[in-house]
Short mmCIF file of C-alpha atoms in Angstrom, two decimals:
data_model
loop_
_atom_site.label_atom_id
_atom_site.label_comp_id
_atom_site.label_asym_id
_atom_site.label_seq_id
_atom_site.Cartn_x
_atom_site.Cartn_y
_atom_site.Cartn_z
CA MET A 1 -31.81 -48.61 21.96
CA THR A 2 -32.95 -46.48 19.06
CA ASP A 3 -33.15 -46.71 15.74
CA SER A 4 -29.51 -46.05 14.74
CA ASP A 5 -28.98 -48.35 17.40
CA ARG A 6 -30.88 -51.32 16.24
CA ASP A 7 -29.79 -50.05 12.83
CA LEU A 8 -26.39 -50.87 13.28
CA ILE A 9 -27.38 -54.91 14.84
CA LEU A 10 -29.07 -55.12 12.62
CA LYS A 11 -26.87 -54.57 9.52
CA THR A 12 -23.94 -56.35 12.13
CA TYR A 13 -26.06 -59.40 12.49
CA ALA A 14 -27.23 -60.33 9.29
CA ASP A 15 -24.18 -60.51 7.75
CA ALA A 16 -22.64 -63.36 10.83
CA ASN A 17 -23.45 -65.89 11.36
CA SER A 18 -22.42 -66.56 14.83
CA VAL A 19 -23.58 -63.94 17.02
CA PHE A 20 -22.93 -64.05 21.23
CA GLU A 21 -24.75 -61.84 23.67
CA PHE A 22 -24.03 -60.62 27.09
CA GLY A 23 -27.19 -59.31 28.53
CA ILE A 24 -30.74 -60.31 26.15
CA GLY A 25 -34.12 -59.05 24.63
CA GLU A 26 -34.39 -56.88 21.41
CA SER A 27 -30.67 -57.88 20.27
CA SER A 28 -31.81 -61.52 20.29
CA ARG A 29 -35.22 -61.49 18.35
CA ILE A 30 -32.88 -59.15 15.55
CA ALA A 31 -31.00 -62.28 15.52
CA ALA A 32 -33.96 -64.63 14.76
CA ALA A 33 -35.37 -61.39 12.74
CA VAL A 34 -31.78 -61.87 10.13
CA ASN A 35 -31.95 -66.55 11.14
CA VAL A 36 -28.94 -66.09 12.63
CA PRO A 37 -27.72 -69.67 11.85
CA ARG A 38 -25.87 -70.12 15.14
CA TYR A 39 -27.11 -68.02 18.82
CA SER A 40 -25.91 -68.55 22.63
CA GLY A 41 -27.26 -65.16 25.21
CA VAL A 42 -26.67 -65.31 28.79
CA ASP A 43 -28.81 -63.31 30.84
CA SER A 44 -29.03 -62.29 35.15
CA ASP A 45 -32.65 -62.66 34.56
CA PRO A 46 -34.51 -65.89 34.44
CA SER A 47 -38.10 -64.67 33.75
CA TYR A 48 -36.39 -63.17 30.85
CA ILE A 49 -34.78 -65.86 29.68
CA GLU A 50 -37.95 -67.65 29.47
CA LYS A 51 -40.08 -64.71 27.47
CA THR A 52 -37.56 -64.26 25.17
CA ARG A 53 -36.16 -67.87 24.27
CA ASN A 54 -40.62 -67.92 23.08
CA GLU A 55 -41.05 -65.41 21.11
CA VAL A 56 -37.94 -65.92 19.38
CA ASN A 57 -39.11 -69.52 19.18
CA ASN A 58 -35.64 -70.97 17.51
CA ASN A 59 -33.90 -74.29 18.45
CA ARG A 60 -31.02 -73.21 17.42
CA PHE A 61 -30.99 -70.57 19.58
CA ARG A 62 -28.45 -71.12 23.03
CA PHE A 63 -29.70 -69.91 26.82
CA TYR A 64 -27.06 -69.42 29.49
CA PHE A 65 -28.63 -68.39 33.37
CA ALA A 66 -26.38 -66.25 34.42
CA ASP A 67 -26.90 -66.89 38.49
CA ILE A 68 -25.53 -63.63 39.75
CA GLY A 69 -27.94 -63.68 43.25
CA VAL A 70 -31.26 -61.57 43.70
CA THR A 71 -31.75 -59.36 40.32
CA LYS A 72 -33.96 -56.55 40.65
CA ALA A 73 -35.20 -55.00 36.71
CA TRP A 74 -32.54 -55.33 34.78
CA GLY A 75 -30.91 -58.45 36.41
CA GLN A 76 -28.79 -55.45 38.11
CA PRO A 77 -28.08 -57.62 41.47
CA ILE A 78 -29.31 -56.44 44.50
CA GLU A 79 -25.96 -57.74 45.72
CA ARG A 80 -22.57 -58.68 45.38
CA VAL A 81 -21.96 -62.28 45.69
CA SER A 82 -18.43 -63.99 44.60
CA LYS A 83 -20.26 -66.67 42.43
CA ALA A 84 -21.92 -63.50 40.11
CA VAL A 85 -17.92 -63.61 38.55
CA LEU A 86 -17.70 -66.15 36.69
CA ASN A 87 -21.67 -67.89 36.08
CA TYR A 88 -22.09 -63.79 34.72
CA GLN A 89 -18.92 -63.32 32.64
CA ILE A 90 -16.79 -66.39 32.40
CA ALA A 91 -19.33 -69.85 32.79
CA PRO A 92 -21.50 -70.05 29.55
CA LEU A 93 -18.19 -69.21 27.56
CA LEU A 94 -16.14 -72.08 28.78
CA SER A 95 -19.27 -73.94 27.00
CA GLU A 96 -18.69 -72.36 23.57
CA LEU A 97 -15.78 -74.24 21.75
CA LEU A 98 -16.38 -71.62 18.47
CA PRO A 99 -15.38 -68.77 18.14
CA PHE A 100 -18.41 -66.16 17.51
CA ASP A 101 -18.04 -63.66 14.68
CA VAL A 102 -19.92 -61.35 16.99
CA TYR A 103 -19.52 -60.37 20.24
CA PHE A 104 -22.72 -58.25 21.86
CA VAL A 105 -22.08 -56.61 25.50
CA ASP A 106 -25.53 -55.12 27.25
CA GLY A 107 -25.42 -56.75 30.43
CA ARG A 108 -23.66 -56.19 33.30
CA TYR A 109 -20.43 -56.48 33.86
CA ARG A 110 -19.37 -54.68 30.48
CA VAL A 111 -16.06 -53.83 30.26
CA ALA A 112 -14.67 -57.84 31.84
CA CYS A 113 -17.33 -58.91 29.50
CA VAL A 114 -15.65 -57.13 26.30
CA CYS A 115 -11.74 -58.58 27.16
CA MET A 116 -13.74 -62.33 27.96
CA CYS A 117 -15.58 -61.97 24.37
CA PHE A 118 -11.42 -61.17 23.15
CA LEU A 119 -10.23 -64.10 25.06
CA HIS A 120 -12.81 -66.58 23.51
CA ALA A 121 -12.04 -65.30 19.99
CA LEU A 122 -8.25 -65.73 20.03
CA GLU A 123 -8.59 -68.65 22.46
CA HIS A 124 -10.10 -70.44 19.57
CA GLY A 125 -8.59 -68.96 16.55
CA SER A 126 -10.19 -65.57 16.19
CA THR A 127 -8.68 -62.67 15.33
CA GLN A 128 -11.46 -61.61 13.55
CA ALA A 129 -14.41 -60.91 15.97
CA LYS A 130 -16.39 -58.18 16.04
CA VAL A 131 -18.35 -57.25 19.83
CA LEU A 132 -20.97 -54.10 20.18
CA LEU A 133 -20.91 -52.92 23.23
CA HIS A 134 -23.89 -50.79 24.32
CA ASP A 135 -23.85 -47.71 26.48
CA TYR A 136 -20.60 -46.77 25.06
CA ASN A 137 -20.90 -42.75 24.78
CA LYS A 138 -24.00 -42.67 28.56
CA LYS A 139 -23.41 -40.29 31.04
CA GLY A 140 -22.16 -41.74 32.84
CA ARG A 141 -20.14 -44.89 31.27
CA MET A 142 -17.08 -43.49 31.32
CA ALA A 143 -14.61 -46.29 32.68
CA TYR A 144 -15.24 -48.65 29.62
CA HIS A 145 -13.33 -45.88 27.39
CA VAL A 146 -10.18 -48.15 28.89
CA LEU A 147 -11.22 -50.37 26.01
CA GLU A 148 -10.05 -48.03 23.62
CA THR A 149 -6.31 -49.28 24.74
CA ILE A 150 -6.76 -52.49 23.12
CA ALA A 151 -9.17 -52.40 20.88
CA ASP A 152 -10.49 -50.09 18.10
CA ILE A 153 -13.83 -48.44 17.29
CA SER A 154 -14.82 -50.18 13.90
CA ASP A 155 -18.22 -48.41 13.61
CA GLN A 156 -21.02 -46.33 15.56
CA SER A 157 -24.76 -45.32 15.82
CA LYS A 158 -25.53 -41.80 15.14
CA ASN A 159 -25.43 -41.13 18.93
CA GLY A 160 -21.91 -42.89 19.90
CA ILE A 161 -24.79 -44.76 21.96
CA LEU A 162 -23.80 -48.32 20.30
CA ILE A 163 -20.19 -48.90 19.33
CA THR A 164 -18.34 -51.73 17.10
CA LEU A 165 -14.69 -53.03 18.72
CA ARG A 166 -11.92 -54.56 16.53
CA LEU A 167 -9.43 -55.47 18.63
CA LYS A 168 -6.21 -54.38 17.47
CA ASP A 169 -3.42 -56.16 16.16
CA SER A 170 -0.22 -55.29 18.58
CA ILE A 171 -2.55 -56.79 21.74
CA PHE A 172 -2.48 -60.03 22.22
CA SER A 173 -4.41 -62.91 24.93
CA GLU A 174 -1.67 -61.50 27.66
CA ASP A 175 -2.79 -57.66 27.12
CA VAL A 176 -6.28 -58.06 27.66
CA PHE A 177 -5.67 -60.42 30.31
CA LYS A 178 -4.36 -57.79 32.33
CA LEU A 179 -7.15 -55.13 31.14
#
């Protein structure tokens, strides 16, 4: 993560009352530093969840473990298993009955997770949710650009690696689900 990425996260989280993260770590520590009132995050590495939980030391923060099978560095699955989709993209948000102001996607299955963020927000009555997406303009990640069919980029870090997405006014749940 670059300083410009950190600045955008800090600015966004400082104005947020609630944050949900796909992929935890440095951004979770930023959420704790600015005292986000309601926070939840999911990760596929149980030891990293424990480490982050200890570092933020905040009883209001909720962490989910997504069992996507055996993982290697950065929570990357060693092999594809069918339970991965439900455990990572869907299950944590099913437990959350209120929308979040900000969703941050910096983990597995990024396009699907961004879609789930928007679907979760819409299902719970929010059309104003922001979704931060990391590694957007990184080499080899052009598949993420399909998200511009349903959302506009409203902010970005200096290098364009971290972007903020807002759902387009003309987009509905059905459109997001199709993507």
